[in-house]
GROMACS .gro file of C-alpha atoms in nm:
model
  189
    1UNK     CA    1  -4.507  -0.508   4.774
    2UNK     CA    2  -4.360  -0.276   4.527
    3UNK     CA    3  -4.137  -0.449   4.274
    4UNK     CA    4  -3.997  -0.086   4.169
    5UNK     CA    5  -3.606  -0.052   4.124
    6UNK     CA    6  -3.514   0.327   4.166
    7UNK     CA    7  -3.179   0.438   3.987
    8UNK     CA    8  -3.120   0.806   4.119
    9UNK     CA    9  -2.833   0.967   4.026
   10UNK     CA   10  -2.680   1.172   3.736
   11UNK     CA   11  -2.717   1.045   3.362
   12UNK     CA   12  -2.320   0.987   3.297
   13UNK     CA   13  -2.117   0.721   3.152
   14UNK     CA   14  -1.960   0.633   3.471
   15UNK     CA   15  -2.275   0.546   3.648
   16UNK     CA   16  -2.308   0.244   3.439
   17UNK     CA   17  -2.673   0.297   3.330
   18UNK     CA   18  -2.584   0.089   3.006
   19UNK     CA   19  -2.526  -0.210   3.229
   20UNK     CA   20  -2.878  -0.153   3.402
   21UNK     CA   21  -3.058  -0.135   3.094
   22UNK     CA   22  -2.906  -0.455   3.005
   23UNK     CA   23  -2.953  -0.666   3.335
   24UNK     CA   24  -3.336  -0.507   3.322
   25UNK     CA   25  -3.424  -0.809   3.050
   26UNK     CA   26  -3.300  -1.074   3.280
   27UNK     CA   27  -3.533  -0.913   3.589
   28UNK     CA   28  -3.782  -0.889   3.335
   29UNK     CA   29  -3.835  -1.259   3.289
   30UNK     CA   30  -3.815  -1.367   3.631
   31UNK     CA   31  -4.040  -1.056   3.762
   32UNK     CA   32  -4.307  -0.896   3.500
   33UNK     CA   33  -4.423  -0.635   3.689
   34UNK     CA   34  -4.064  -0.489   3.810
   35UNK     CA   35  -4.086  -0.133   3.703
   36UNK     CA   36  -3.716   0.027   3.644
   37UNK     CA   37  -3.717   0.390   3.721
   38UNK     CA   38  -3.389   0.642   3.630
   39UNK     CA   39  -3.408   0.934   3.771
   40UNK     CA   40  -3.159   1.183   3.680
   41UNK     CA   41  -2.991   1.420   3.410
   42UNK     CA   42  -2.727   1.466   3.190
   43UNK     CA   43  -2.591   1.541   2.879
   44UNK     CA   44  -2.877   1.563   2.611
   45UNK     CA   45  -2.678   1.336   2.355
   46UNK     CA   46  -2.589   1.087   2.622
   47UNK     CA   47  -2.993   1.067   2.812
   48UNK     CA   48  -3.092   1.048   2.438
   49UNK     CA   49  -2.894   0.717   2.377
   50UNK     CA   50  -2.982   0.566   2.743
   51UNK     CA   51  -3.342   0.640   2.565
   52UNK     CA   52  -3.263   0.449   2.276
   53UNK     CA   53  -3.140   0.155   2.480
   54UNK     CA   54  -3.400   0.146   2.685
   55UNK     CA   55  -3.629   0.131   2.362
   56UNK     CA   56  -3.838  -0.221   2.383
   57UNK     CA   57  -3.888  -0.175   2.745
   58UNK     CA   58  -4.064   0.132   2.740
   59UNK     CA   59  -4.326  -0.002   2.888
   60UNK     CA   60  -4.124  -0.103   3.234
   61UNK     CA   61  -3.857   0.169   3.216
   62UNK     CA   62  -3.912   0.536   3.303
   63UNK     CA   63  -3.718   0.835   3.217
   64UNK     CA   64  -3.832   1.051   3.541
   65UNK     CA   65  -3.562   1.300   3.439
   66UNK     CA   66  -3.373   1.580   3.728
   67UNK     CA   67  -3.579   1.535   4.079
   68UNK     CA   68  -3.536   1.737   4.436
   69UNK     CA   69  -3.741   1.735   4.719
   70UNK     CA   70  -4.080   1.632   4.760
   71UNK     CA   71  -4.044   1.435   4.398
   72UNK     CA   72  -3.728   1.284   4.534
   73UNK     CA   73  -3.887   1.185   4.845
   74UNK     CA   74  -4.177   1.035   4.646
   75UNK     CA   75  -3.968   0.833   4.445
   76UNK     CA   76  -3.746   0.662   4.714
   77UNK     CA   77  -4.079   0.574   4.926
   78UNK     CA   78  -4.208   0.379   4.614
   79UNK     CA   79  -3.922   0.226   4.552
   80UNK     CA   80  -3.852  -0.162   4.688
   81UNK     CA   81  -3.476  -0.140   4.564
   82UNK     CA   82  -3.213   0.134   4.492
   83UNK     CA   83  -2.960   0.036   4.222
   84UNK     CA   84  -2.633   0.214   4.125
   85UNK     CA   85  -2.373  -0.012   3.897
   86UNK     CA   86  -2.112   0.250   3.866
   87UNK     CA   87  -1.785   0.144   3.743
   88UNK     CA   88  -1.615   0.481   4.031
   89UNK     CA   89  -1.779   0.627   4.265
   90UNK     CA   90  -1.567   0.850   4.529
   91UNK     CA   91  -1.856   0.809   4.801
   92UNK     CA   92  -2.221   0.752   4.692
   93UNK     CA   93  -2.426   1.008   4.797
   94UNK     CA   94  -2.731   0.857   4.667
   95UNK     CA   95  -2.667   0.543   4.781
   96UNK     CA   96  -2.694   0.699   5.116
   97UNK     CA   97  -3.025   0.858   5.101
   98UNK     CA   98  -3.135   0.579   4.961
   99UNK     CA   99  -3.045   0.384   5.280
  100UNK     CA  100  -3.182   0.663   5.496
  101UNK     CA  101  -3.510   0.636   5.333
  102UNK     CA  102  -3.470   0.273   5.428
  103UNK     CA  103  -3.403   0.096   5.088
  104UNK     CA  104  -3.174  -0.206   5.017
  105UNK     CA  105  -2.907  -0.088   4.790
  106UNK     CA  106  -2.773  -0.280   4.488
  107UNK     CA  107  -2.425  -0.169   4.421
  108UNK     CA  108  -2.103  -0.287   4.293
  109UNK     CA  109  -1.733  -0.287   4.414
  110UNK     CA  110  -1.668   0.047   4.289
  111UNK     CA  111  -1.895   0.220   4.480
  112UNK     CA  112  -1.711   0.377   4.818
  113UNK     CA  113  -2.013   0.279   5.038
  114UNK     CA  114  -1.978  -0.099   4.893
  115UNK     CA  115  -1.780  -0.174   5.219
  116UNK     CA  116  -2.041  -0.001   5.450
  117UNK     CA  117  -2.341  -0.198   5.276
  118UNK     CA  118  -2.166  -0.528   5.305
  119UNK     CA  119  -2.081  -0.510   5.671
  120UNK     CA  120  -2.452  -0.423   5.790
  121UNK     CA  121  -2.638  -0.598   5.507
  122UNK     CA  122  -2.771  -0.324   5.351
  123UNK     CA  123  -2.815  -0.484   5.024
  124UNK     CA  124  -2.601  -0.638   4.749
  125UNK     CA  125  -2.259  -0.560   4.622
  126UNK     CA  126  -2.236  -0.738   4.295
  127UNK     CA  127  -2.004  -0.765   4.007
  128UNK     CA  128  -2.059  -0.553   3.718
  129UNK     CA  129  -2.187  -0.802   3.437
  130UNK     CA  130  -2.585  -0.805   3.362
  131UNK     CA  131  -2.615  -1.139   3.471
  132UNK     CA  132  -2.463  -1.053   3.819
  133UNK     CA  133  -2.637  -0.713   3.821
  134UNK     CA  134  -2.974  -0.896   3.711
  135UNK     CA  135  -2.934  -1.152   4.038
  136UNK     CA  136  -2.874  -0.942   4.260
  137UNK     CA  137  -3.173  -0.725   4.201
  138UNK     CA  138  -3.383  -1.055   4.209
  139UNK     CA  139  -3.292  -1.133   4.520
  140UNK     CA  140  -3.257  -0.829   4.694
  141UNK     CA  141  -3.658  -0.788   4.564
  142UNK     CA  142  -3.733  -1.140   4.681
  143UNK     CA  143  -3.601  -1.112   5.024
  144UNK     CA  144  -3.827  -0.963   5.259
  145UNK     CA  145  -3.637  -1.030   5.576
  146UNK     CA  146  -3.370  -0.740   5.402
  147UNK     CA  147  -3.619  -0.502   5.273
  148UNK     CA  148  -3.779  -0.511   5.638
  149UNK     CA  149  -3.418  -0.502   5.792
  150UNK     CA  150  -3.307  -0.214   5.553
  151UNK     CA  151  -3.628  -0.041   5.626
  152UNK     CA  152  -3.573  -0.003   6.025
  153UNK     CA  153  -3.184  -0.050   6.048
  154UNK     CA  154  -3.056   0.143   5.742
  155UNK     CA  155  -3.210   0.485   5.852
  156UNK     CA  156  -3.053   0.471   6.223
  157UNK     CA  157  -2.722   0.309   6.082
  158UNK     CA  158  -2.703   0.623   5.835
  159UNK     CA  159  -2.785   0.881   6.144
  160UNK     CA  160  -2.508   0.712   6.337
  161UNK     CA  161  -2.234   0.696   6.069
  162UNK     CA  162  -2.270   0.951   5.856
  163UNK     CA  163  -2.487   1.242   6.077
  164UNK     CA  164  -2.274   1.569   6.088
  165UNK     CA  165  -2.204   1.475   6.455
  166UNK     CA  166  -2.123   1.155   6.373
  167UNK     CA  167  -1.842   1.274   6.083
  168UNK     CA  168  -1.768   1.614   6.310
  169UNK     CA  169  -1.631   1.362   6.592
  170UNK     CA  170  -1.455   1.178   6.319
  171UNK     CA  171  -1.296   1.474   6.128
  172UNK     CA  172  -1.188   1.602   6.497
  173UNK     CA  173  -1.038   1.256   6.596
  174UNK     CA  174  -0.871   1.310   6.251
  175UNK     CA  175  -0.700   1.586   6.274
  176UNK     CA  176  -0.609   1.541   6.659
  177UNK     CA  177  -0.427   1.258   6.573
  178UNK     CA  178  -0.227   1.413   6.273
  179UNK     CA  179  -0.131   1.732   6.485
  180UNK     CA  180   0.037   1.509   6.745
  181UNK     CA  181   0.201   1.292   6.504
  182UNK     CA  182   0.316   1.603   6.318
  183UNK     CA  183   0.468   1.721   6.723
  184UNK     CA  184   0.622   1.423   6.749
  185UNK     CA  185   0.797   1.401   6.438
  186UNK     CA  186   0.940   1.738   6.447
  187UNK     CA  187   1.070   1.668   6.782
  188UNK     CA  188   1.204   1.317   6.620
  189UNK     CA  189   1.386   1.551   6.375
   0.00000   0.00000   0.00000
């Protein structure tokens, strides 16, 4: 039972890290042993003041810096929770392989995939305030029935939404239905 949170993404402003780094206290007293990882780059100046944030829980927060591949695959399979509080995000990419590799995803409104999460309980779309951010952690950590659920349903939910046949049908159905609409307007006209 790994009480590891996983944030995987790039080190930006818009990715809300600040906001993790201040729910982590709250987690912190309800769960000792949670272990916050951020994986991820970015600007030097800016990963050096997430650093200095983070200072006091050094000993439950680690910088794992850039990861690909094997390292990435590593980390997700460790991880009990995926978290990313970001105030935009056009789609979520990570959020995605996170749910392929079976993890419950903490996320907030802003995220595109927030929608996709809440209709097959793939985790938690919370507000972004530490306190919300902070229970929805806990409690997607203390539920086992979703970390089980997430574990066999978010892989084959992923492969049947978002598989390149799966958006190739939809892209096609797409642009099928624009080219007769366009037809039929320009015979309206």
């Amino acid at each position: 039972d790994s009480a590891t949170v996983l944030f995987l993404s790039r080190l930006h402003p818009v990715k809300n890290v600040e906001l993790l780094l201040a729910a982590w206290p709250l987690v912190m007293q309800h769960v000792p042993t949670a272990r916050l990882v951020i994986a991820g780059d970015g600007e030097p100046a800016y990963v050096s003041q997430l650093r200095e944030r983070a200072r006091g829980l050094e000993s439950s927060v680690t910088f794992a810096g850039h990861v690909e591949g094997a390292a990435k695959e590593l980390l997700l399979s460790a991880a009990a929770v995926f978290v990313l509080p970001s105030f935009h995000e056009n789609f979520g990419i990570a959020v995605l392989e996170a749910l392929a590799a079976g993890l419950p995803a903490v996320i907030t409104h802003e995220v595109q995939l927030s929608e996709f999460v809440g209709e097959h309980t793939l985790g938690v779309v919370t507000e972004p305030s530490a306190p919300a951010l902070a229970d929805a952690i806990l409690r997607s950590l203390g539920d086992r029935p979703l970390r089980e659920r997430c574990r066999t349903d978010g892989p084959q939910l992923v492969a049947r939404y978002f598989s390149p046949s799966a958006v190739g049908v939809a892209l096609l159905q797409m642009y099928r239905f624009e080219v007769s609409h366009s037809k039929a307007e320009m015979a309206h006209n």
